[in-house]
Coordinates of C-alpha atoms and ligand atoms in Angstrom, one line a residue:
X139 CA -32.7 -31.8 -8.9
X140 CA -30.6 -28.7 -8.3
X141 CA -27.1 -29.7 -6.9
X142 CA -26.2 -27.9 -3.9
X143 CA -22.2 -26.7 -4.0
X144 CA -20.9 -25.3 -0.2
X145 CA -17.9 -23.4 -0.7
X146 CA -16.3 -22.8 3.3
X147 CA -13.6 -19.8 2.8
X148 CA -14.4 -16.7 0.6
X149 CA -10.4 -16.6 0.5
X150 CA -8.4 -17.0 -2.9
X151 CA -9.3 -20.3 -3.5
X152 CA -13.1 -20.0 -2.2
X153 CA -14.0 -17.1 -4.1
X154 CA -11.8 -18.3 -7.2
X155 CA -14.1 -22.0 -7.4
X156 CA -16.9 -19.9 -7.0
X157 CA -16.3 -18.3 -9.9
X158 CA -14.7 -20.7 -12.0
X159 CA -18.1 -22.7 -11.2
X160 CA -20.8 -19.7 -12.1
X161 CA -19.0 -19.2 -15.3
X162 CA -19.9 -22.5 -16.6
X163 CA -23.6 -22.3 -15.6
X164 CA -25.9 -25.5 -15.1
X165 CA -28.6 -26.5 -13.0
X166 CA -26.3 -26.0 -9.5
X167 CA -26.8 -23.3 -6.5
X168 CA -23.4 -22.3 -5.1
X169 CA -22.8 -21.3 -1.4
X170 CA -19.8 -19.5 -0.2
X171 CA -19.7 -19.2 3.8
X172 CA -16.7 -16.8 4.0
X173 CA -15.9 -15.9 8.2
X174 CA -14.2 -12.4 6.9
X175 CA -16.5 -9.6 6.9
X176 CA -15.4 -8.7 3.6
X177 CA -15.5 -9.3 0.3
X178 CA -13.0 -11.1 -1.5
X179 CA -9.7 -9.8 -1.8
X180 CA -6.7 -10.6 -3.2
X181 CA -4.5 -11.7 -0.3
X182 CA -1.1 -11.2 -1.9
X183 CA -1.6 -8.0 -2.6
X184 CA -1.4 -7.3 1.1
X185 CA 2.3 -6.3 0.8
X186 CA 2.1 -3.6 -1.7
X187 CA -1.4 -2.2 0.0
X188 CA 0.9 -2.2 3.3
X189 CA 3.5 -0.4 1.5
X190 CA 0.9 2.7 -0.1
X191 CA 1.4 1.5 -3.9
X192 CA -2.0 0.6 -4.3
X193 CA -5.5 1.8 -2.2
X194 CA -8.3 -1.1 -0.9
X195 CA -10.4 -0.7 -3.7
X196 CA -7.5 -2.5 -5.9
X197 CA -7.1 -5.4 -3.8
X198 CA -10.3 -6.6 -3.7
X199 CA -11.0 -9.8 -5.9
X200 CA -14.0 -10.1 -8.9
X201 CA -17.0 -12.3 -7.3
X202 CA -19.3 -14.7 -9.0
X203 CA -22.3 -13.0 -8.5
X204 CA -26.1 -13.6 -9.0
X205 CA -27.8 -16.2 -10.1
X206 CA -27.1 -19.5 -8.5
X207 CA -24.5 -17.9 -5.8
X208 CA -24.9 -17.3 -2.6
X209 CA -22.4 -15.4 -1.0
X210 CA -22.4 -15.0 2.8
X211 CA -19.4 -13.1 4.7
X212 CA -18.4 -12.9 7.9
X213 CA -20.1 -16.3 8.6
X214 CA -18.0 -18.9 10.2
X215 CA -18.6 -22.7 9.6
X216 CA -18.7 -24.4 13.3
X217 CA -18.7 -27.9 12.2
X218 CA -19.5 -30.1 9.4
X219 CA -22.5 -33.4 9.8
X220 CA -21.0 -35.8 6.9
X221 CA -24.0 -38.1 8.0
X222 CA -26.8 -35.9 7.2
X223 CA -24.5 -33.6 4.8
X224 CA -24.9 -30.4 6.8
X225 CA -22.7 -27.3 7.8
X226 CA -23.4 -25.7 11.0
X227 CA -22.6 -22.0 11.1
X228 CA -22.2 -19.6 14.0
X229 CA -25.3 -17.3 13.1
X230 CA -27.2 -20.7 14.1
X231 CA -28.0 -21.7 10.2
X232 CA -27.4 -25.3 9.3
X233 CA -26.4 -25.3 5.2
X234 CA -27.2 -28.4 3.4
X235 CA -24.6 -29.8 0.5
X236 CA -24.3 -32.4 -2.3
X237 CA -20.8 -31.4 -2.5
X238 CA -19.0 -29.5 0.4
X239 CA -15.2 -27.9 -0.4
X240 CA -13.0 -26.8 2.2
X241 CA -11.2 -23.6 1.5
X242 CA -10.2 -22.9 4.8
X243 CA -6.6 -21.5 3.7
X244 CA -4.2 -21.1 6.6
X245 CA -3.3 -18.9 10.0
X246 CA -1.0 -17.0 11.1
X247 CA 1.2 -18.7 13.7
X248 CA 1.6 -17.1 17.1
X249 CA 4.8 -17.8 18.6
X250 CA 4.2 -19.2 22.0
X251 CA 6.7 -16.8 23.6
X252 CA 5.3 -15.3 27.1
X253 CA 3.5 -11.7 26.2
X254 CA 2.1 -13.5 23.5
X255 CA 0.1 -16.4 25.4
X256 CA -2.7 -14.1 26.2
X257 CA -6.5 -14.7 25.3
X258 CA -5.7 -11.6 23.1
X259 CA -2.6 -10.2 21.1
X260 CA -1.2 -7.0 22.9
X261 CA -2.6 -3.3 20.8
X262 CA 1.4 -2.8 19.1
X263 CA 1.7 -6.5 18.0
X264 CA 0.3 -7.8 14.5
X265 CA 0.4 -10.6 12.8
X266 CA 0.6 -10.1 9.0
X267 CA -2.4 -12.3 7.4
X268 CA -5.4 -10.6 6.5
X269 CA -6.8 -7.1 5.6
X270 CA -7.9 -6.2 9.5
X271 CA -4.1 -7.1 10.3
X272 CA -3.5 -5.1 7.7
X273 CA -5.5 -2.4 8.2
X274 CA -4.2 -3.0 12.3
X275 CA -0.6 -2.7 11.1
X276 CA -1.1 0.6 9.0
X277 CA -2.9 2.4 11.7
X278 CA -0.6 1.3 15.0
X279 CA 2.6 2.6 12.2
X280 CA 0.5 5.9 11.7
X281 CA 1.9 7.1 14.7
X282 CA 5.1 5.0 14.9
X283 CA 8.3 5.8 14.9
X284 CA 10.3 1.9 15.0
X285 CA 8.8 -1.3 14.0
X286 CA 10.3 -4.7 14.5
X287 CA 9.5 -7.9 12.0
X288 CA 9.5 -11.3 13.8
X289 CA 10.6 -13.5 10.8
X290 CA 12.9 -13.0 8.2
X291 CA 11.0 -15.0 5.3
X292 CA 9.2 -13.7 2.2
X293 CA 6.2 -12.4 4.0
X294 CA 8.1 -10.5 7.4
X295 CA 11.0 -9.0 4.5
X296 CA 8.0 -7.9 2.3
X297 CA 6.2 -6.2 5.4
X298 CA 9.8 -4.9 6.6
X299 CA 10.1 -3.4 3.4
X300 CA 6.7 -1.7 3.2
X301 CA 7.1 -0.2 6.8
X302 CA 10.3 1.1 5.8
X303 CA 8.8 2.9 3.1
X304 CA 6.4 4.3 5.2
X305 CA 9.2 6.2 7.1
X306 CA 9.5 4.1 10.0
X307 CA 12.7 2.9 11.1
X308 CA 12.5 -1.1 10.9
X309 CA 14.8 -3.8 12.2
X310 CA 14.0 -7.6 10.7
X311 CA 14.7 -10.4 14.0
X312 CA 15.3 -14.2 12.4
X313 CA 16.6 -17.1 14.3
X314 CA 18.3 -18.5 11.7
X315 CA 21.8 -17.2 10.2
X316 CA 20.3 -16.1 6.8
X317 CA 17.4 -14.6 5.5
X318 CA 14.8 -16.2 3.6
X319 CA 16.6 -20.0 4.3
X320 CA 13.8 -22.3 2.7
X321 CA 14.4 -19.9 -1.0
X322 CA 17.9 -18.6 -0.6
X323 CA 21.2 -19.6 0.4
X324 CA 23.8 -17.7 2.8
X325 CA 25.9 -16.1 -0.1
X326 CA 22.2 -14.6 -1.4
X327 CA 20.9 -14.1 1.5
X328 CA 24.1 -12.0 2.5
X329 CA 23.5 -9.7 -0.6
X330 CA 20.1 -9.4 0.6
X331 CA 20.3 -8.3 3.7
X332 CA 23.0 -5.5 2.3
X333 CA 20.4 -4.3 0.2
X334 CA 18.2 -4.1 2.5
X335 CA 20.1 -2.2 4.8
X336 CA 20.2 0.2 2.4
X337 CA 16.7 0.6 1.8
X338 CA 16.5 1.4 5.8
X339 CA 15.5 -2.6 7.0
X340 CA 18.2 -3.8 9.7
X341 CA 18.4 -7.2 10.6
X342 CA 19.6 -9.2 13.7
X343 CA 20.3 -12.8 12.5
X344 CA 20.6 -16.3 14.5
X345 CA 18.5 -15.0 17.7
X346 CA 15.6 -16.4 18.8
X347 CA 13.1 -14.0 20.4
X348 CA 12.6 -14.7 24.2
X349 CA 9.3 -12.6 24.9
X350 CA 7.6 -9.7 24.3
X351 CA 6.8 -6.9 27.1
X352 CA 4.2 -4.3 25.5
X353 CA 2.0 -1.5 26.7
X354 CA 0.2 1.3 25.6
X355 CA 3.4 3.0 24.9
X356 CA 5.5 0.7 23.0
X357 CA 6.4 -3.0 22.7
X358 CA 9.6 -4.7 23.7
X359 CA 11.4 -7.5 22.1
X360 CA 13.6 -9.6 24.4
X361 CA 16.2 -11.8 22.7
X362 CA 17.1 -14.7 23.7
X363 CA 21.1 -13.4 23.9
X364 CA 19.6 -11.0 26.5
X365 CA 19.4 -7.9 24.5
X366 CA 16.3 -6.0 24.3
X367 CA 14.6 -4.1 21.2
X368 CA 12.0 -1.5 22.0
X369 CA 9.9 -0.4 19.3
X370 CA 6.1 1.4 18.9
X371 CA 5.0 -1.9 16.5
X372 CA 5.7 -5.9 16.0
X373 CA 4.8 -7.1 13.1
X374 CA 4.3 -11.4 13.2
X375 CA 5.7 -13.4 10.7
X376 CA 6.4 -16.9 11.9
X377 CA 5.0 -18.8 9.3
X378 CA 1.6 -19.8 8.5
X379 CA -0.6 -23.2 9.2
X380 CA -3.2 -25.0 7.4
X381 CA -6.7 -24.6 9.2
X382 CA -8.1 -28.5 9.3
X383 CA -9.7 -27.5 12.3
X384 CA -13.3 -28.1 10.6
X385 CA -11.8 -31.0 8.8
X386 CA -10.1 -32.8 11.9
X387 CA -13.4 -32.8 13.9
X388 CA -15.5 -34.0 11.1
X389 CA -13.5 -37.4 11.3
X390 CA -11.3 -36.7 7.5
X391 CA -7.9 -37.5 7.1
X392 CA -5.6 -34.9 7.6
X393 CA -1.5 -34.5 8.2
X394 CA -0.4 -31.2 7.9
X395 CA -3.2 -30.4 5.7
X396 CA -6.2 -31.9 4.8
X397 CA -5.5 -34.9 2.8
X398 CA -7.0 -34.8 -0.9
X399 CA -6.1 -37.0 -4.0
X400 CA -5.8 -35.9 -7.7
X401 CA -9.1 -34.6 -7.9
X402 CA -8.9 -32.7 -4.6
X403 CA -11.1 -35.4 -3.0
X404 CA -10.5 -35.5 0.6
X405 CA -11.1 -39.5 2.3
X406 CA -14.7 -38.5 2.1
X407 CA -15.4 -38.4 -1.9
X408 CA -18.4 -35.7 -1.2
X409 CA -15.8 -33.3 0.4
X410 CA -13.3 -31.8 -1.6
X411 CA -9.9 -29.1 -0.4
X412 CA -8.3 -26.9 -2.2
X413 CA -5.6 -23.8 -1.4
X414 CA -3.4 -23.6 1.9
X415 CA -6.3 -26.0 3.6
X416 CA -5.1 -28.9 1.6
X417 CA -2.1 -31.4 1.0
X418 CA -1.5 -33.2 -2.1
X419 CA 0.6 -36.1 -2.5
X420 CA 2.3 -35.0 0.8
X421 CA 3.2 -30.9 0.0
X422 CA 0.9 -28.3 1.4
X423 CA 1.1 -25.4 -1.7
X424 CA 0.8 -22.2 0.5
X425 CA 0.5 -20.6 -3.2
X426 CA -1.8 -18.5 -4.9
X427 CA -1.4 -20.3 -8.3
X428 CA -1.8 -24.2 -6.8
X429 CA -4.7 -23.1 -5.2
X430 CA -6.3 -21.5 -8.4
X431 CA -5.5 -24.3 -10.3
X432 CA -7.1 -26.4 -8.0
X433 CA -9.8 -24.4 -8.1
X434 CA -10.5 -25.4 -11.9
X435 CA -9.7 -29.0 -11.6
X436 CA -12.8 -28.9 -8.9
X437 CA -14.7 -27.2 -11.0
X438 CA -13.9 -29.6 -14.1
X439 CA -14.8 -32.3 -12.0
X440 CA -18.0 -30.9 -10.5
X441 CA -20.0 -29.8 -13.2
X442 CA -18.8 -32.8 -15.3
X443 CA -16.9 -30.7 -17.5
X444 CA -13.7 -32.6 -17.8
X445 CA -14.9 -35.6 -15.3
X446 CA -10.8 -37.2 -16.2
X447 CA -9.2 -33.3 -14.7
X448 CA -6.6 -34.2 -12.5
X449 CA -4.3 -31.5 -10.2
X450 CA -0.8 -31.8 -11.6
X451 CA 1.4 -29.6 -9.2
X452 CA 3.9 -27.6 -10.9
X453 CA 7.4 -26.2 -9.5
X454 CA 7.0 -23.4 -7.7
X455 CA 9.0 -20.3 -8.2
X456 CA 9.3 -17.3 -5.7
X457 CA 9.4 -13.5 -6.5
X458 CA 9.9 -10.6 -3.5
X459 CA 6.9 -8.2 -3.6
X460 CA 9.4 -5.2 -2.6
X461 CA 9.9 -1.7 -3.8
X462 CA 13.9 -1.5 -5.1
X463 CA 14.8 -5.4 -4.7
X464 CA 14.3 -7.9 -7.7
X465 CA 14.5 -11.4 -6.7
X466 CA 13.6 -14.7 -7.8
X467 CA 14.1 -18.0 -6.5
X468 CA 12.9 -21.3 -7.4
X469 CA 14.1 -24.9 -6.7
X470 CA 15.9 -26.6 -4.1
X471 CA 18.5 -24.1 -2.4
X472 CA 20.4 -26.6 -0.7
X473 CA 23.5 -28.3 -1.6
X474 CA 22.9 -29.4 -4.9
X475 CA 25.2 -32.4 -5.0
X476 CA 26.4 -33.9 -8.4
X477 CA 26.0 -31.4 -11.4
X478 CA 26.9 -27.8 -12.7
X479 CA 27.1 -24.7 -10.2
X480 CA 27.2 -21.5 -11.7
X481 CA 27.8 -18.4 -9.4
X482 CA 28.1 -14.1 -9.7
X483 CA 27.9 -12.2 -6.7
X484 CA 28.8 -8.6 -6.8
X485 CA 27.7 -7.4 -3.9
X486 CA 28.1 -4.0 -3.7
X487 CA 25.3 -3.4 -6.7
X488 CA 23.2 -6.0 -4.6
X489 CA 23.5 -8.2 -7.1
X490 CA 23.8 -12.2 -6.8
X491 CA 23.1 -14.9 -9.2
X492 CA 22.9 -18.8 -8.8
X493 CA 22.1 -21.5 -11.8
X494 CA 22.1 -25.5 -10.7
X495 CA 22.1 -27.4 -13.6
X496 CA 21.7 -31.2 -13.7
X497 CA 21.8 -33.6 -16.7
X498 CA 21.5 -30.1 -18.9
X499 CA 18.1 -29.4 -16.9
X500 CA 17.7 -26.0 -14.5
X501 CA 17.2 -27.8 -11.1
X502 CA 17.1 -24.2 -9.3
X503 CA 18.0 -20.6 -9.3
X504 CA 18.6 -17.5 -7.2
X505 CA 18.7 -14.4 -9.0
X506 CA 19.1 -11.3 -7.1
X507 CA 19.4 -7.4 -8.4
X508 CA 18.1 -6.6 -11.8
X509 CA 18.4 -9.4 -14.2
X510 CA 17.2 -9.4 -17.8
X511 CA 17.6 -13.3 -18.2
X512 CA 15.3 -13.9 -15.1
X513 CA 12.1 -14.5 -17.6
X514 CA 14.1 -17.1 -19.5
X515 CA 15.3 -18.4 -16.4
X516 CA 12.2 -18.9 -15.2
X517 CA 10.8 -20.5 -18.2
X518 CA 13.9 -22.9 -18.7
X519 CA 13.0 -24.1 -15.2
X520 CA 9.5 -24.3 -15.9
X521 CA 9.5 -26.4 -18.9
X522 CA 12.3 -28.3 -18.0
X523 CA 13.7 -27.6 -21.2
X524 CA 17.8 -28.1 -21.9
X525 CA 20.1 -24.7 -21.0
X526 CA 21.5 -23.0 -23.8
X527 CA 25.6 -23.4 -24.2
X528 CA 25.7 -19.8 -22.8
X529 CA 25.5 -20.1 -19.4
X530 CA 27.1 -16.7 -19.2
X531 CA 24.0 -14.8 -20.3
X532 CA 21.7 -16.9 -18.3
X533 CA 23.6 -16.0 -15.0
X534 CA 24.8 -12.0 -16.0
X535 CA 21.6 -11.3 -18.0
X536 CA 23.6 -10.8 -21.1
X537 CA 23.6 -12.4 -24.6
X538 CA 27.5 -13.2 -25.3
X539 CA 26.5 -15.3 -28.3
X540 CA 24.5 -14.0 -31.6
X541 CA 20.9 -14.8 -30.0
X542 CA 19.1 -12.8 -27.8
X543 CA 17.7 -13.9 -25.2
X544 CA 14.2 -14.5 -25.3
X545 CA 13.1 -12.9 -22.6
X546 CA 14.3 -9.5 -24.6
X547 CA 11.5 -9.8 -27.0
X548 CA 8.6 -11.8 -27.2
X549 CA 9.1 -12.7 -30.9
X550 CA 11.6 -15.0 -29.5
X551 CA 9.1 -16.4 -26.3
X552 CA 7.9 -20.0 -27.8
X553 CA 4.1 -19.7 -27.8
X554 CA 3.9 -22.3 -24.8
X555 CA 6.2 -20.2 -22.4
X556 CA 4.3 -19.1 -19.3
X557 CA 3.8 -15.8 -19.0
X558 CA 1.7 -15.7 -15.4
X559 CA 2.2 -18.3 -13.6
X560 CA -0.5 -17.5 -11.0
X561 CA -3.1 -17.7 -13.8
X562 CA -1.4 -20.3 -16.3
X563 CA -1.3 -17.6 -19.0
X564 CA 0.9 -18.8 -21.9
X565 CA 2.5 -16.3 -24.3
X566 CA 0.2 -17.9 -27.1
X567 CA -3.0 -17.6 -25.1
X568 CA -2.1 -13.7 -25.1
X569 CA -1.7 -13.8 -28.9
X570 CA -5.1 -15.2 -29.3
X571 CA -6.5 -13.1 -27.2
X572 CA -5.2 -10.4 -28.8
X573 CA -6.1 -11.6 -32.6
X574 CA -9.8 -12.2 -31.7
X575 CA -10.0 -9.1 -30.2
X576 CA -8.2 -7.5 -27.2
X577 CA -6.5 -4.8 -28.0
X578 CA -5.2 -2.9 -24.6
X579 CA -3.5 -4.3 -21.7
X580 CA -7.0 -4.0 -19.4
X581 CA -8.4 -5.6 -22.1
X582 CA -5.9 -8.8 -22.3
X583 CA -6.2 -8.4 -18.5
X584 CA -9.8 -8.8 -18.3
X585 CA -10.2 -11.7 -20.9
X586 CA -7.1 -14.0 -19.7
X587 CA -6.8 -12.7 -16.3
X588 CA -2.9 -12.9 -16.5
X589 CA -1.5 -10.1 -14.0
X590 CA -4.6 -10.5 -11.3
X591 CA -2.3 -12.5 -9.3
X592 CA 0.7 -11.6 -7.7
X593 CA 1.2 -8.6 -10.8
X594 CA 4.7 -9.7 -11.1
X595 CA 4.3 -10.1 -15.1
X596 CA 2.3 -7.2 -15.7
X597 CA 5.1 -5.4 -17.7
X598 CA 5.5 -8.5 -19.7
X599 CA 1.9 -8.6 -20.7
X600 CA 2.2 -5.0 -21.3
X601 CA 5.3 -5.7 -23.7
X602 CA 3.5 -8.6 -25.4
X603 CA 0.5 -6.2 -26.1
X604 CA 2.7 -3.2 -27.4
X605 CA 4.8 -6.4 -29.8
X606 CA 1.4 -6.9 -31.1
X607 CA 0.4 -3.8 -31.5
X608 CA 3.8 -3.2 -33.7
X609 CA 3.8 -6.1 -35.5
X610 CA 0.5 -7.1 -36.1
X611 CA -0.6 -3.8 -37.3
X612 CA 2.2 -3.4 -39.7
X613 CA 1.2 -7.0 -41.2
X614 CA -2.1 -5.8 -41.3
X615 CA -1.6 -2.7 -43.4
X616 CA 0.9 -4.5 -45.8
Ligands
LIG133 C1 0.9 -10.7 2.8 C2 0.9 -12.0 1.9 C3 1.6 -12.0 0.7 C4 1.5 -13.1 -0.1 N1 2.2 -13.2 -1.3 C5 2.1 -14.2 -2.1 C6 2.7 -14.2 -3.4 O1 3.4 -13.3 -3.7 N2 2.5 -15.3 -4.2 C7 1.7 -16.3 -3.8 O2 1.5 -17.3 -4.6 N3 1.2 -16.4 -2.6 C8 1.3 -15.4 -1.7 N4 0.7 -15.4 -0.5 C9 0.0 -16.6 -0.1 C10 -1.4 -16.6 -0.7 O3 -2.1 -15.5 -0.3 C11 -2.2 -17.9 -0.2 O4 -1.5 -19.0 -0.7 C12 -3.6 -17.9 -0.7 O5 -4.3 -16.8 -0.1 C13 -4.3 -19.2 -0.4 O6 -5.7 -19.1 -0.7 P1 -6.8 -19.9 0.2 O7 -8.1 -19.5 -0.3 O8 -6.4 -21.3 0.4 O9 -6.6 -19.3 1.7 P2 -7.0 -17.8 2.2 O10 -6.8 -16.8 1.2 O11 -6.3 -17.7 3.5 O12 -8.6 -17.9 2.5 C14 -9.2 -18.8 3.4 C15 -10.4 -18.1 3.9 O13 -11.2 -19.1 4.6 C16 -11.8 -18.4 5.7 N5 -12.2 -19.5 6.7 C17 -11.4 -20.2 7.4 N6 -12.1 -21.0 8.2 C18 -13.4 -20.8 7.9 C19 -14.7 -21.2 8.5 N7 -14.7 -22.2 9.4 N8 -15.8 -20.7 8.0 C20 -15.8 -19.8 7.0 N9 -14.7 -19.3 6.5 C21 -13.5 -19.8 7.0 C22 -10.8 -17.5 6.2 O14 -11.3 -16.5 7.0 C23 -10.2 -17.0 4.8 O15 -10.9 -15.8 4.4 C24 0.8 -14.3 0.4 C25 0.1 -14.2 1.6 C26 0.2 -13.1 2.4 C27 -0.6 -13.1 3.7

């Protein structure tokens, strides 16, 4: 009998198991409910389709199609019937399943400040989430002059950024003394904030917001030292939070997220989560490349593929989507305790670099301004692999010893080093690709999907290509 597959969320990780599941055919039909009218897009691509780089059309995602999948958007699951294995949806349809997976992905948190408490969000304030906030942002800022950012994380610094772009004059409200806390610490965050002053993004740090007062004419920000900040838009970024709604009232365990084991199996084994929705051995991800590889491990599992898959979370490392600012942090900020500390700041070129090193091992970095080494550092951290003697080069980007760093060419990248994270690409998965047949960047692109992601390693998968290109070529001729 045909196995029935329901998909709920035609997010990242929705449309991504959809996918992953057509492409290995069988005897299954696949049914994505997705509540967004649209098609799938790819969420982190928000920031840089706020800030004008790239138009609609490039953000939206490549869907399973045809036989076998049944894609339905803007329908909303209502509730899921674990006894007769049903899913109720609000156009009245009931959806029968075999296998049901939750990829319900996460909200956008609302501060519950008064001017916000309303059935409705005011016209000027936005939180920053999906493409209609998106597309809600971009036409409020058309005829905007100021903008405020509630949250100074990845996400409200990324929109800040875009805004500013757009002309508008922005100011960035956190409660906390530094920017970005949970990847950065204050020294960084310091150098931050200078460059982003300079890119036209003020910030008021270590005030809470007290309410908001908005009209048709602008929106007011009160503070909670009593100042006042009037501006004609208020972008939301306060964090995000796992939607278990669905999962909570269908009697599954949940915490945070919705609770799911090595194979994604939540405490019903015909239910599986994947993506912001669900938590693994007690992290929620909140990542696009967990929640792809998730994705796989489901669809190992499901079609009987690789029946042993198991999720192995991997660290995660965190790169700011913003015109004119390089950074890249990854591990534990905080205090590192017993071990090496290695520190450059020279703030007044924005730059900042941070290197904890433990037993010989990269335990975390901050690297801000324009770093050569940040590929290797990446990589070191990655693998876990010892740190070269020169930890010089590794923190200034420079080579003071003979060796270049391999991050400078790819002939020196092991085959194993990962070259987009967000997909798993290896270096040596873009040399095969290459030798059976790829021989443009779209065309590496299209076969390994490295770069789809955030887009972050693009130009690296563009210098692997043109390496090839040189030295395969000449090999070839010889
Ligand atoms: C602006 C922005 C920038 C980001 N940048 C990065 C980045 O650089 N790197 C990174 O790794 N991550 C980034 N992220 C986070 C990343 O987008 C998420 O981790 C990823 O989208 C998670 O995928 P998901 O499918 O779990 O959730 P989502 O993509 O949120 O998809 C969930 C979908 O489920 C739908 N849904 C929910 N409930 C129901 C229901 N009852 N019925 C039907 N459908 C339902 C929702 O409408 C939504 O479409 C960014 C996020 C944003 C907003």
């Amino acid at each position: 009998m045909t196995e029935r597959i329901v998909i709920i969320g035609n997010g990242m990780a929705g449309s991504r198991l959809a996918g992953e599941l057509h492409a290995r055919g069988g005897d299954r039909k696949v049914t994505v409910l997705g509540a967004e009218p649209h098609r799938a897009y790819n969420r982190i691509m928000l920031s840089t389709l706020l800030a004008g780089k790239v138009g609609e059309p490039d953000v939206e995602l490549a869907e399973a199609a045809g036989q076998g999948v049944d894609l339905r958007t803007g329908v909303s699951v209502t509730a899921v019937d674990r006894a007769s294995g049903t899913v109720r949806t609000d156009d009245g349809d009931r959806v029968a399943y075999d296998h049901l997976v939750l990829a319900t992905g996460s909200r956008a948190v609302v501060p519950p400040l008064p001017g916000l408490d309303g059935p409705r969000l005011p016209e000027r304030v936005v939180p920053f989430r999906t493409l209609d906030d998106c597309r809600r942002i971009l036409a409020v800022a058309a005829g905007a002059r100021r903008a405020l950012v509630l949250g100074g994380g990845l996400l409200g610094l990324e929109a800040a950024r875009a805004l500013a772009a757009r002309g508008l004059d922005v100011a960035v409200v956190h409660p906390v003394p530094y920017l970005m806390e949970r990847q950065l610490d204050p020294a960084g965050a310091a150098v931050l904030a200078d460059t982003l002053a300079g890119l036209g993004v003020r910030t008021h740090l270590a005030v809470a917001a007290a309410g908001v007062v908005a009209d048709a004419d602008g929106v007011h920000l009160d503070l909670a030292d009593g100042r006042s900040l009037a501006a004609d838009l208020l972008v939301l970024s306060c964090g995000v939070r796992p939607d278990t709604a669905l999962a909570a009232a269908a009697g599954l365990a949940v915490d945070r997220g919705v609770l799911v084991d090595d194979r994604l199996r939540t405490s019903d084994p015909r239910i599986s989560a994947i993506g912001d929705c669900a938590q693994h051995d007690g992290a929620l991800t909140g990542l696009v490349a967990p929640a792809w590889a998730q994705a796989r491990v489901v669809a190992q599992v499901l079609t009987g593929e690789d029946a042993g898959a198991r999720y192995r979370p991997r660290p995660a490392v965190t790169r700011l989507k913003a015109a004119g600012i390089d950074l890249a942090a990854m591990g534990d900020p905080g205090d590192g305790g017993t071990g090496e500390e290695l520190t450059f700041a020279d703030p007044a070129r924005g730059t900042y670099a941070r290197l904890r090193i433990r037993d010989e091992r990269l335990t975390g970095a901050i690297l801000l301004g324009d770093n050569p080494a940040v590929g290797t550092v990446i990589q070191l951290f990655d693998r876990g692999q010892p740190v070269p003697a020169d930890r010089r080069g590794l923190l200034l980007g420079r080579s003071f010893g003979a060796a270049a760093t391999p991050a400078a060419t790819p002939a020196l990248m092991p085959d194993a080093a990962t070259v987009c994270r967000c997909n798993d690409v290896s270096k040596g998965a873009l040399v095969s690709c290459w030798r059976s047949g790829a021989r443009t960047v779209d065309a590496v692109v299209a076969a390994t999907r490295a770069g789809t992601g955030c887009g972050s390693c693009r130009d690296a998968v563009a210098g692997i290509v043109g390496w090839l290109s040189e030295v395969e070529s000449v090999e070839v001729t010889r």
